[in-house]
CSV table of C-alpha atoms and ligand atoms in Angstrom, one decimal:
chain,number,residue,atom,x,y,z
T,103,MET,CA,0.0,-0.1,0.0
T,104,ALA,CA,1.6,3.5,-0.8
T,105,ALA,CA,2.3,5.4,2.3
T,106,VAL,CA,-0.4,8.2,2.3
T,107,PRO,CA,-0.1,11.2,4.5
T,108,GLU,CA,-2.7,11.4,6.9
T,109,PHE,CA,-5.0,14.6,7.4
T,110,PRO,CA,-3.4,16.6,9.9
T,111,ALA,CA,-4.6,15.9,13.5
T,112,ARG,CA,-5.1,18.9,16.1
T,113,CYS,CA,-3.7,18.5,19.5
T,114,VAL,CA,-3.0,20.4,22.4
T,115,ILE,CA,-0.3,19.2,24.7
T,116,TRP,CA,-1.5,20.8,28.0
T,117,PHE,CA,1.3,21.0,30.6
T,118,GLY,CA,-0.5,20.9,33.8
T,119,SER,CA,-4.1,19.6,34.6
T,120,PRO,CA,-7.0,21.1,32.2
T,121,LEU,CA,-10.4,21.4,33.9
T,122,ALA,CA,-13.1,19.2,32.5
T,123,ALA,CA,-15.1,22.2,31.1
T,124,GLU,CA,-11.5,23.1,29.4
T,125,ARG,CA,-10.9,19.8,27.9
T,126,THR,CA,-14.6,19.7,26.5
T,127,ALA,CA,-14.2,23.2,25.0
T,128,LEU,CA,-11.4,22.3,23.0
T,129,ALA,CA,-12.6,18.7,21.9
T,130,ALA,CA,-16.1,20.4,20.7
T,131,ALA,CA,-13.8,23.0,18.5
T,132,GLY,CA,-11.8,19.8,17.2
T,133,TRP,CA,-8.9,19.8,19.4
T,134,GLN,CA,-7.7,16.9,21.2
T,135,VAL,CA,-6.2,17.4,24.8
T,136,ARG,CA,-3.2,15.4,26.0
T,137,GLY,CA,-2.9,16.5,29.7
T,138,VAL,CA,0.4,16.1,30.9
T,139,ALA,CA,0.0,16.8,34.8
T,140,THR,CA,2.9,14.9,36.0
T,141,ASP,CA,6.2,13.5,35.1
T,142,ASP,CA,5.2,10.2,33.8
T,143,CYS,CA,5.6,8.9,30.4
T,144,VAL,CA,2.6,10.1,28.3
T,145,ALA,CA,3.2,8.7,24.7
T,146,ILE,CA,2.6,11.8,22.5
T,147,GLY,CA,2.1,10.4,19.1
T,148,MET,CA,2.9,13.1,16.8
T,149,ARG,CA,3.3,13.2,13.0
T,150,GLY,CA,5.0,15.9,11.1
T,151,SER,CA,1.9,17.3,9.3
T,152,ASP,CA,0.0,17.4,12.8
T,153,HIS,CA,-1.1,20.9,14.4
T,154,VAL,CA,0.2,20.7,17.7
T,155,VAL,CA,0.1,23.3,20.5
T,156,GLY,CA,2.0,23.2,23.7
T,157,LEU,CA,0.1,24.9,26.3
T,158,LEU,CA,2.1,25.9,29.4
T,159,ASP,CA,-0.5,26.2,32.2
T,160,LEU,CA,1.4,27.8,35.2
T,161,ARG,CA,-1.7,27.3,37.5
T,162,THR,CA,-0.9,23.4,37.7
T,163,ALA,CA,2.3,22.8,35.9
T,164,LEU,CA,4.6,20.8,37.8
T,165,PRO,CA,8.4,22.1,37.7
T,166,ALA,CA,9.7,18.6,36.5
T,167,ASN,CA,7.2,19.4,33.6
T,168,LEU,CA,9.5,22.2,32.3
T,169,ALA,CA,12.4,20.1,31.2
T,170,ARG,CA,10.0,17.6,29.3
T,171,LEU,CA,8.5,20.5,27.6
T,172,GLN,CA,11.8,22.1,26.5
T,173,ALA,CA,12.8,19.0,25.1
T,174,LEU,CA,9.4,18.5,23.1
T,175,LEU,CA,10.2,22.2,21.9
T,176,ASP,CA,13.4,20.9,20.6
T,177,GLU,CA,12.5,17.9,19.0
T,178,HIS,CA,9.1,19.2,17.3
T,179,ARG,CA,10.0,22.5,15.9
T,180,HIS,CA,6.7,23.0,14.5
T,181,MET,CA,4.9,23.0,18.1
T,182,THR,CA,3.8,26.4,18.9
T,183,LEU,CA,3.6,27.3,22.7
T,184,LEU,CA,1.0,29.5,24.5
T,185,ALA,CA,1.1,29.8,28.2
T,186,ILE,CA,-1.6,30.6,31.1
T,187,LEU,CA,-0.1,32.5,33.8
T,188,PRO,CA,-2.0,33.0,37.1
T,189,ALA,CA,-2.4,36.4,38.9
T,190,GLY,CA,0.3,37.0,41.5
T,191,ALA,CA,2.5,34.4,40.3
T,192,PRO,CA,6.0,34.4,42.0
T,193,PRO,CA,8.7,35.7,39.5
T,194,PRO,CA,9.7,33.2,36.9
T,195,SER,CA,12.8,31.4,37.3
T,196,PRO,CA,15.6,31.6,34.2
T,197,ALA,CA,14.2,28.5,32.8
T,198,LEU,CA,10.9,29.3,32.9
T,199,GLN,CA,11.4,32.9,31.3
T,200,ALA,CA,13.2,30.8,28.4
T,201,LEU,CA,10.1,29.2,27.8
T,202,LEU,CA,7.9,32.0,28.3
T,203,ALA,CA,10.0,34.1,25.7
T,204,VAL,CA,8.8,31.8,22.8
T,205,CYS,CA,5.1,31.7,23.7
T,206,VAL,CA,3.2,33.2,20.8
T,207,GLU,CA,0.6,34.4,23.2
T,208,THR,CA,-0.3,34.2,27.1
T,209,PHE,CA,-3.5,34.3,28.6
T,210,ALA,CA,-4.6,35.2,32.0
T,211,ALA,CA,-6.2,33.1,34.6
T,212,PRO,CA,-9.2,33.1,35.1
T,213,LEU,CA,-9.3,32.0,31.4
T,214,ASP,CA,-11.4,33.3,28.4
T,215,LEU,CA,-11.9,29.8,26.7
T,216,ALA,CA,-13.4,31.2,23.8
T,217,ARG,CA,-10.3,33.3,23.2
T,218,ILE,CA,-7.8,30.4,23.6
T,219,VAL,CA,-10.3,28.3,21.0
T,220,GLN,CA,-10.2,31.3,18.4
T,221,ARG,CA,-6.4,31.6,19.0
T,222,LEU,CA,-6.1,27.7,18.4
T,223,GLN,CA,-8.2,28.0,15.3
T,224,GLN,CA,-6.0,30.7,13.8
T,225,LEU,CA,-2.7,28.8,14.6
T,226,ALA,CA,-4.3,25.6,12.4
T,227,GLY,CA,-5.1,28.0,9.7
T,228,ASP,CA,-8.7,28.1,9.9
T,229,ALA,CA,-10.3,31.2,11.3
T,230,LYS,CA,-13.8,29.7,10.2
T,231,GLN,CA,-15.9,27.7,12.9
T,232,PRO,CA,-15.5,23.9,12.5
T,233,PRO,CA,-18.4,22.5,10.3
T,234,THR,CA,-21.3,21.3,12.4
T,235,HIS,CA,-21.6,17.8,11.4
T,236,GLY,CA,-24.6,16.1,10.1
T,237,PRO,CA,-25.5,13.2,7.6
T,238,GLN,CA,-25.3,15.8,4.7
T,239,GLN,CA,-21.5,15.8,5.8
T,240,LEU,CA,-21.2,12.2,4.4
T,241,ILE,CA,-21.0,13.1,0.5
T,242,GLY,CA,-22.1,10.6,-2.0
T,243,ASP,CA,-25.0,9.3,-4.0
T,244,SER,CA,-24.2,5.6,-4.4
T,245,ALA,CA,-27.1,3.1,-3.1
T,246,VAL,CA,-24.5,1.6,-0.7
T,247,LEU,CA,-24.1,5.0,0.8
T,248,GLN,CA,-27.7,5.7,0.9
T,249,VAL,CA,-28.2,2.5,2.8
T,250,ALA,CA,-25.7,3.7,5.4
T,251,ARG,CA,-27.4,7.3,5.5
T,252,SER,CA,-30.7,5.9,6.1
T,253,ALA,CA,-29.2,3.8,8.8
T,254,ILE,CA,-27.7,6.7,10.3
T,255,ARG,CA,-30.8,8.5,10.5
T,256,LYS,CA,-32.8,5.7,12.1
T,257,PHE,CA,-29.9,4.7,14.7
T,258,ALA,CA,-29.3,8.3,15.5
T,259,PRO,CA,-32.4,8.9,18.1
T,260,VAL,CA,-32.1,5.3,19.9
T,261,ASP,CA,-29.8,5.4,22.9
T,262,LEU,CA,-27.9,2.2,22.2
T,263,PRO,CA,-24.4,1.4,21.2
T,264,VAL,CA,-23.8,1.4,17.4
T,265,LEU,CA,-21.0,-0.6,16.0
T,266,ILE,CA,-19.5,1.0,12.9
T,267,THR,CA,-17.4,-1.2,11.0
T,268,GLY,CA,-15.4,-0.7,7.5
T,269,GLU,CA,-12.0,-0.2,6.3
T,270,THR,CA,-9.9,2.6,7.6
T,271,GLY,CA,-10.8,5.9,5.9
T,272,THR,CA,-14.3,4.8,4.8
T,273,GLY,CA,-15.6,7.7,7.3
T,274,LYS,CA,-16.3,5.7,10.6
T,275,GLU,CA,-15.7,8.8,12.7
T,276,LEU,CA,-17.7,11.1,10.5
T,277,ALA,CA,-20.5,8.7,10.8
T,278,ALA,CA,-20.1,8.8,14.5
T,279,GLN,CA,-20.4,12.4,14.6
T,280,ALA,CA,-23.5,12.4,12.4
T,281,LEU,CA,-25.3,9.7,14.8
T,282,HIS,CA,-24.3,12.2,17.5
T,283,ALA,CA,-25.4,15.2,15.9
T,284,LEU,CA,-28.6,14.0,15.2
T,285,SER,CA,-29.2,12.7,18.4
T,286,PRO,CA,-31.0,14.4,21.7
T,287,ARG,CA,-27.4,14.4,22.9
T,288,HIS,CA,-26.0,16.7,20.2
T,289,ALA,CA,-25.6,19.7,22.5
T,290,ARG,CA,-23.6,17.8,25.0
T,291,PRO,CA,-20.0,16.6,24.2
T,292,PHE,CA,-18.8,14.4,21.6
T,293,LEU,CA,-15.3,12.9,22.8
T,294,ALA,CA,-13.6,10.3,20.5
T,295,VAL,CA,-10.8,8.1,21.9
T,296,ASN,CA,-8.7,5.8,19.7
T,297,CYS,CA,-8.1,2.8,21.9
T,298,GLY,CA,-5.2,1.6,19.9
T,299,ALA,CA,-3.1,4.9,20.5
T,300,ILE,CA,-3.4,5.1,24.2
T,301,PRO,CA,-0.6,3.2,26.1
T,302,ALA,CA,-2.0,0.2,27.6
T,303,ALA,CA,-1.0,1.1,31.2
T,304,LEU,CA,-3.1,4.3,30.6
T,305,VAL,CA,-6.2,3.2,29.1
T,306,GLN,CA,-8.1,2.6,32.3
T,307,SER,CA,-7.2,5.9,33.8
T,308,GLU,CA,-7.8,7.8,30.4
T,309,LEU,CA,-11.2,6.2,29.9
T,310,PHE,CA,-12.4,6.1,33.7
T,311,GLY,CA,-10.4,8.4,35.6
T,312,HIS,CA,-8.1,7.9,38.5
T,313,GLU,CA,-8.0,8.8,42.2
T,314,ARG,CA,-5.1,11.0,43.8
T,315,GLY,CA,-2.4,8.5,44.6
T,316,ALA,CA,-4.0,5.6,42.5
T,317,PHE,CA,-0.8,4.8,41.1
T,318,THR,CA,3.1,6.3,41.0
T,319,GLY,CA,2.6,9.7,39.3
T,320,ALA,CA,-1.2,9.9,39.9
T,321,ALA,CA,-0.6,13.5,41.7
T,322,ASN,CA,-4.1,14.7,41.3
T,323,ARG,CA,-7.5,13.2,40.9
T,324,ARG,CA,-8.5,13.1,36.9
T,325,LEU,CA,-11.6,12.6,35.5
T,326,GLY,CA,-11.8,10.0,32.6
T,327,LEU,CA,-13.2,10.2,29.2
T,328,PHE,CA,-16.7,8.7,30.3
T,329,GLU,CA,-17.3,11.4,33.1
T,330,THR,CA,-16.2,14.4,31.0
T,331,ALA,CA,-18.6,13.2,28.4
T,332,SER,CA,-21.3,13.1,30.7
T,333,GLY,CA,-24.8,13.3,29.1
T,334,GLY,CA,-23.0,13.0,25.6
T,335,THR,CA,-21.7,10.4,23.5
T,336,VAL,CA,-18.1,8.7,23.6
T,337,PHE,CA,-16.7,7.3,20.5
T,338,LEU,CA,-14.4,4.4,20.9
T,339,ASP,CA,-12.2,4.0,17.9
T,340,GLU,CA,-10.7,0.7,17.1
T,341,ILE,CA,-12.3,-0.8,19.9
T,342,GLY,CA,-10.6,-4.0,18.9
T,343,ASP,CA,-7.5,-2.6,20.5
T,344,LEU,CA,-8.8,-2.1,23.8
T,345,PRO,CA,-6.9,-4.3,26.6
T,346,LEU,CA,-9.3,-6.9,28.3
T,347,ASP,CA,-9.3,-5.3,31.9
T,348,ALA,CA,-10.6,-2.0,30.2
T,349,GLN,CA,-13.3,-4.3,28.2
T,350,THR,CA,-14.6,-5.6,31.6
T,351,ASN,CA,-15.0,-1.7,33.0
T,352,LEU,CA,-16.8,-0.8,29.4
T,353,LEU,CA,-19.0,-3.8,30.0
T,354,ARG,CA,-20.1,-2.2,33.1
T,355,VAL,CA,-20.7,1.0,31.7
T,356,LEU,CA,-23.0,-0.6,29.1
T,357,GLN,CA,-24.8,-3.1,31.6
T,358,GLU,CA,-25.1,-0.8,34.8
T,359,GLY,CA,-24.5,2.8,33.5
T,360,THR,CA,-21.4,3.1,35.9
T,361,VAL,CA,-17.5,3.7,36.2
T,362,GLU,CA,-15.0,3.3,38.9
T,363,ARG,CA,-12.0,5.4,38.8
T,364,VAL,CA,-8.7,3.4,39.2
T,365,GLY,CA,-7.9,3.5,42.8
T,366,SER,CA,-11.8,3.8,43.9
T,367,ASN,CA,-14.3,1.0,44.3
T,368,LYS,CA,-17.2,3.4,44.6
T,369,PRO,CA,-19.2,3.2,41.5
T,370,LEU,CA,-20.3,6.6,39.7
T,371,ALA,CA,-23.2,6.7,37.7
T,372,VAL,CA,-22.4,8.2,34.1
T,373,ASP,CA,-24.6,8.8,31.3
T,374,VAL,CA,-23.3,8.5,28.0
T,375,ARG,CA,-24.0,6.8,24.7
T,376,VAL,CA,-21.0,4.6,23.6
T,377,LEU,CA,-20.6,4.4,19.7
T,378,ALA,CA,-17.4,2.0,18.6
T,379,ALA,CA,-15.6,1.6,15.4
T,380,THR,CA,-13.3,-1.3,14.1
T,381,HIS,CA,-11.6,-2.0,10.9
T,382,VAL,CA,-10.9,-5.6,12.2
T,383,ASP,CA,-13.3,-8.7,12.5
T,384,LEU,CA,-14.6,-8.4,16.0
T,385,GLU,CA,-16.2,-11.9,15.9
T,386,GLN,CA,-12.9,-13.4,15.0
T,387,ALA,CA,-11.2,-11.5,17.9
T,388,VAL,CA,-13.7,-13.0,20.2
T,389,GLU,CA,-13.0,-16.5,18.7
T,390,ARG,CA,-9.3,-15.9,19.5
T,391,GLY,CA,-10.3,-14.9,23.0
T,392,GLN,CA,-9.1,-11.2,22.4
T,393,PHE,CA,-12.3,-9.7,22.9
T,394,ARG,CA,-15.1,-10.6,25.4
T,395,ARG,CA,-18.0,-12.3,23.8
T,396,ASP,CA,-20.5,-10.7,26.2
T,397,LEU,CA,-19.3,-7.1,25.4
T,398,PHE,CA,-19.5,-7.8,21.6
T,399,TYR,CA,-22.8,-8.8,21.8
T,400,ARG,CA,-23.6,-5.4,23.6
T,401,LEU,CA,-21.8,-3.5,21.2
T,402,ASN,CA,-23.4,-5.6,18.2
T,403,VAL,CA,-26.9,-4.4,18.6
T,404,LEU,CA,-26.9,-2.1,16.1
T,405,ARG,CA,-24.5,-2.1,13.2
T,406,LEU,CA,-23.3,0.3,10.9
T,407,PRO,CA,-21.0,-1.3,7.7
T,408,LEU,CA,-19.5,1.4,5.8
T,409,PRO,CA,-18.5,0.5,2.1
T,410,PRO,CA,-15.2,0.9,0.7
T,411,LEU,CA,-14.5,3.9,-1.8
T,412,ARG,CA,-13.6,1.3,-4.4
T,413,ASP,CA,-17.3,0.1,-4.4
T,414,ARG,CA,-18.9,3.4,-4.4
T,415,GLY,CA,-18.9,4.2,-8.4
T,416,SER,CA,-19.5,7.5,-9.1
T,417,ASP,CA,-19.1,8.8,-5.5
T,418,ILE,CA,-15.5,8.8,-6.4
T,419,LEU,CA,-15.6,11.9,-8.6
T,420,LEU,CA,-18.3,13.4,-6.3
T,421,LEU,CA,-16.1,13.3,-3.4
T,422,ALA,CA,-13.0,14.4,-5.6
T,423,GLN,CA,-15.0,17.6,-6.8
T,424,HIS,CA,-15.9,18.2,-3.4
T,425,PHE,CA,-12.7,17.9,-1.8
T,426,LEU,CA,-11.1,20.2,-4.5
T,427,ALA,CA,-13.6,22.8,-3.8
T,428,SER,CA,-13.5,23.0,-0.3
T,429,PHE,CA,-9.6,23.3,-0.9
T,430,ARG,CA,-10.1,26.5,-3.2
T,431,ASP,CA,-12.2,27.9,-0.5
T,432,ARG,CA,-9.3,27.9,2.0
T,433,HIS,CA,-6.1,28.2,-0.4
T,434,VAL,CA,-5.0,29.6,-3.6
T,435,THR,CA,-4.5,27.2,-6.5
T,436,ARG,CA,-4.9,27.4,-10.2
T,437,ALA,CA,-6.6,23.7,-10.0
T,438,ARG,CA,-10.3,24.0,-10.8
T,439,GLY,CA,-10.9,20.7,-12.1
T,440,PHE,CA,-9.7,17.1,-13.4
T,441,SER,CA,-8.4,16.0,-16.6
T,442,ALA,CA,-10.2,13.3,-18.5
T,443,ASP,CA,-6.9,10.7,-17.9
T,444,ALA,CA,-7.1,11.8,-13.9
T,445,ARG,CA,-10.9,11.0,-13.9
T,446,ARG,CA,-10.4,7.6,-15.5
T,447,ALA,CA,-7.4,7.1,-13.1
T,448,LEU,CA,-9.6,8.0,-9.9
T,449,GLU,CA,-12.4,5.7,-11.1
T,450,ARG,CA,-9.9,2.7,-11.6
T,451,PHE,CA,-7.5,3.1,-8.6
T,452,HIS,CA,-8.5,0.7,-5.9
T,453,TRP,CA,-8.3,2.9,-2.9
T,454,PRO,CA,-6.7,1.2,0.0
T,455,GLY,CA,-7.2,4.2,2.2
T,456,ASN,CA,-10.7,5.0,1.1
T,457,VAL,CA,-11.7,8.5,1.3
T,458,ARG,CA,-9.1,9.8,3.5
T,459,GLU,CA,-6.6,8.7,0.8
T,460,LEU,CA,-8.7,10.5,-1.9
T,461,LEU,CA,-8.7,13.6,0.3
T,462,ASN,CA,-4.8,13.5,0.7
T,463,ARG,CA,-4.2,12.7,-2.8
T,464,ILE,CA,-6.3,15.9,-4.1
T,465,GLN,CA,-4.8,18.2,-1.4
T,466,ARG,CA,-1.3,17.2,-2.5
T,467,ALA,CA,-2.1,17.5,-6.3
T,468,ALA,CA,-4.3,21.0,-5.7
T,469,ILE,CA,-1.1,22.2,-4.1
T,470,VAL,CA,1.6,21.0,-6.6
T,471,THR,CA,-0.1,21.4,-10.0
T,472,ASP,CA,0.8,24.4,-12.3
T,473,ALA,CA,-2.3,23.6,-14.4
T,474,GLU,CA,-6.0,24.3,-14.2
T,475,LEU,CA,-6.8,20.5,-14.6
T,476,ILE,CA,-5.3,18.2,-12.3
T,477,SER,CA,-3.6,15.3,-14.2
T,478,ALA,CA,-3.2,11.5,-12.9
T,479,ALA,CA,0.4,12.5,-12.7
T,480,ASP,CA,-0.5,15.2,-10.3
T,481,LEU,CA,-2.5,12.6,-8.2
T,482,GLU,CA,0.3,10.2,-8.4
T,483,LEU,CA,-2.0,7.9,-10.0
T,484,VAL,CA,0.5,6.8,-12.9
T,485,PRO,CA,0.2,3.4,-14.7
T,486,ALA,CA,2.7,1.8,-11.7
T,487,GLN,CA,-0.2,2.4,-9.2
T,488,LEU,CA,-3.1,1.5,-11.8
T,489,GLU,CA,-1.5,-1.6,-12.6
T,490,MET,CA,-2.3,-3.5,-9.4
T,491,PRO,CA,-4.7,-5.8,-11.1
T,492,GLN,CA,-2.1,-6.2,-13.8
T,493,ARG,CA,0.3,-7.2,-11.3
T,494,LEU,CA,-2.5,-9.8,-9.8
T,495,LEU,CA,-3.0,-11.4,-13.1
T,496,HIS,CA,0.9,-11.6,-13.4
T,497,ASP,CA,1.1,-13.5,-10.2
T,498,ALA,CA,-1.7,-15.6,-11.5
T,499,ARG,CA,-0.2,-16.5,-14.5
T,500,ARG,CA,3.2,-17.2,-12.7
T,501,SER,CA,1.4,-19.9,-10.4
T,502,ALA,CA,-0.5,-21.3,-13.4
T,503,GLU,CA,2.7,-21.7,-15.2
T,504,ARG,CA,4.7,-23.4,-12.2
T,505,ASP,CA,1.4,-25.7,-11.8
T,506,ALA,CA,1.5,-26.8,-15.6
T,507,LEU,CA,5.4,-27.5,-15.4
T,508,LEU,CA,5.1,-29.5,-12.2
T,509,HIS,CA,2.3,-31.5,-13.7
T,510,ALA,CA,4.3,-32.3,-16.9
T,511,LEU,CA,7.3,-33.3,-14.9
T,512,ARG,CA,5.3,-35.6,-12.8
T,513,GLN,CA,3.6,-37.0,-15.8
T,514,ASN,CA,6.7,-37.6,-17.4
T,515,GLU,CA,8.8,-38.9,-14.5
T,516,PHE,CA,10.6,-36.1,-14.4
T,517,ASN,CA,12.4,-36.7,-17.8
T,518,ILE,CA,13.3,-33.6,-19.2
T,519,THR,CA,13.0,-34.4,-23.0
T,520,ALA,CA,9.5,-36.0,-22.6
T,521,CYS,CA,8.3,-33.2,-20.6
T,522,ALA,CA,9.8,-30.7,-23.1
T,523,ARG,CA,7.8,-32.5,-26.0
T,524,ASP,CA,4.7,-32.4,-23.8
T,525,MET,CA,4.9,-28.8,-23.1
T,526,GLN,CA,6.0,-27.9,-26.8
T,527,VAL,CA,9.0,-26.1,-25.7
T,528,SER,CA,12.7,-26.7,-25.8
T,529,ARG,CA,14.6,-28.4,-23.2
T,530,VAL,CA,16.5,-25.4,-22.2
T,531,THR,CA,13.2,-23.7,-21.4
T,532,VAL,CA,12.4,-26.6,-19.2
T,533,TYR,CA,15.4,-26.0,-17.2
T,534,ARG,CA,15.1,-22.4,-17.2
T,535,LEU,CA,11.4,-22.8,-16.2
T,536,CYS,CA,12.7,-25.1,-13.3
T,537,ARG,CA,15.2,-22.3,-12.0
T,538,LYS,CA,12.6,-19.5,-12.0
T,539,HIS,CA,9.7,-21.7,-10.1
T,540,GLN,CA,12.7,-22.9,-7.9
T,541,LEU,CA,11.7,-26.4,-8.4
T,542,ALA,CA,14.9,-28.5,-7.6
T,543,LEU,CA,14.9,-31.6,-10.1
T,544,PRO,CA,17.1,-33.9,-8.1
T,545,GLU,CA,15.3,-33.4,-5.3
T,546,LEU,CA,11.9,-33.9,-6.9
T,547,ARG,CA,13.0,-37.0,-8.4
Y,646,ADP,N1,-18.9,10.4,2.8
Y,646,ADP,C1,-17.8,11.2,3.2
Y,646,ADP,N2,-17.9,12.4,2.6
Y,646,ADP,C2,-17.3,13.3,3.0
Y,646,ADP,N3,-16.0,13.2,3.7
Y,646,ADP,C3,-15.8,11.9,4.0
Y,646,ADP,C4,-16.7,10.7,3.9
Y,646,ADP,N4,-16.2,9.6,4.5
Y,646,ADP,C5,-14.9,10.1,4.9
Y,646,ADP,N5,-14.4,11.7,4.7
Y,646,ADP,C6,-13.6,12.2,5.0
Y,646,ADP,O1,-12.3,11.2,5.1
Y,646,ADP,C7,-11.6,11.3,6.2
Y,646,ADP,C8,-11.3,10.1,6.7
Y,646,ADP,O2,-12.7,9.8,7.3
Y,646,ADP,P1,-12.8,9.1,8.9
Y,646,ADP,O3,-14.1,9.3,9.5
Y,646,ADP,O4,-11.9,9.5,9.8
Y,646,ADP,O5,-12.6,7.7,8.6
Y,646,ADP,P2,-12.3,6.1,9.4
Y,646,ADP,O6,-12.6,6.5,10.6
Y,646,ADP,O7,-13.3,5.3,8.9
Y,646,ADP,O8,-10.8,5.8,9.1
Y,646,ADP,C9,-12.0,12.5,6.8
Y,646,ADP,O9,-11.5,13.8,6.6
Y,646,ADP,C10,-13.6,12.3,6.6
Y,646,ADP,O10,-14.2,13.7,6.8
Y,647,MG,MG1,-10.9,6.8,12.2
């Protein structure tokens, strides 16, 4: 599969402990928040194209964090730094002064969250408000997509889990957002978490929270995702990656509507709807003992399969036009359409990364092209990529050739002359074919 750059993610690395309301406001604006409250090793997965903003919260940051922050800034030069300064703070140490000097903006506590959100959106290059999500956002007219859209309409108002399945990039997260937007919970938070992206040791605390002192490094009580999303929706992406102990606790959320913070055995009632997505076959994971059967049945009540892009016919061009148009709204490009060869290539390609890959290829093409019409070459859909079926054909031919050769050899008891006569080729060719297919004659005989 060709390596495709992911669409940039937006992440705030919060040095200190954000309040639940702060987390929620940022999440609603499309910013994931990673809190770094202590010195423990929170893995911060960053890709080069991500919008990452460090936020130094001097209300709660620990001195131990500052070195960590400095190291991150050195390592990720594209990371921007903002700071929150509490009133009447002691004079900053030289180390802190150096950090404050590189802050592009500082905010005074108590915080004006709307201003922080606005600043973050500017840093990510869009002053516009994030689009409100609804099924209308799921572009496409193909019959398979109509089916998915109508299922979304039916499932949205029902307060049950939905299991969204489909290959990567087919729009599972978008569908989850649509389910939330069309549900009675739409005014409450929608919080998404990728179960595979959190280090296994931190999953429980991330989802269910922890009490102060629950484990080494848990300096403060922390609310988990389920408590923060109260009244709203939690979207568990790549649910197949959820460790077994966290599966047990998730089952409790679904069965009893309660969570227990790590380090406490007091059940707390939570009111959340769970949406889950997977690109792996959960039934197989159940058979292998990697996924709890009871949890699977609970999640699998309403199932929403999303079709791969290659099965969506004319949607490909529709989506391509849509992505180009929205790129043109935000950036300067000469491109205003697609050449005939580009359209053919778009329709013929097998799209292993589905809609996400299409979006990335269109954005890249719109940037690199000098022409008004994007070509197949701009999309990097030159014959090498399209030849995939050709290659498969080649592999099939190769294996048929090997079978025929082996059959002829066996028929003639590995007599090369007789075999060559049967196959109507020269003896030299038989020897060459044996080498090509790695058939060792002395051993076979
Ligand atoms: N039907 C669609 N219409 C418009 N955009 C889509 C559609 N499906 C997916 N996308 C876009 O493609 C990208 C990948 O979608 P996402 O929901 O993250 O996929 P998944 O979670 O299945 O990997 C996102 O940028 C999303 O907005
Ligand atoms: Mg996804």
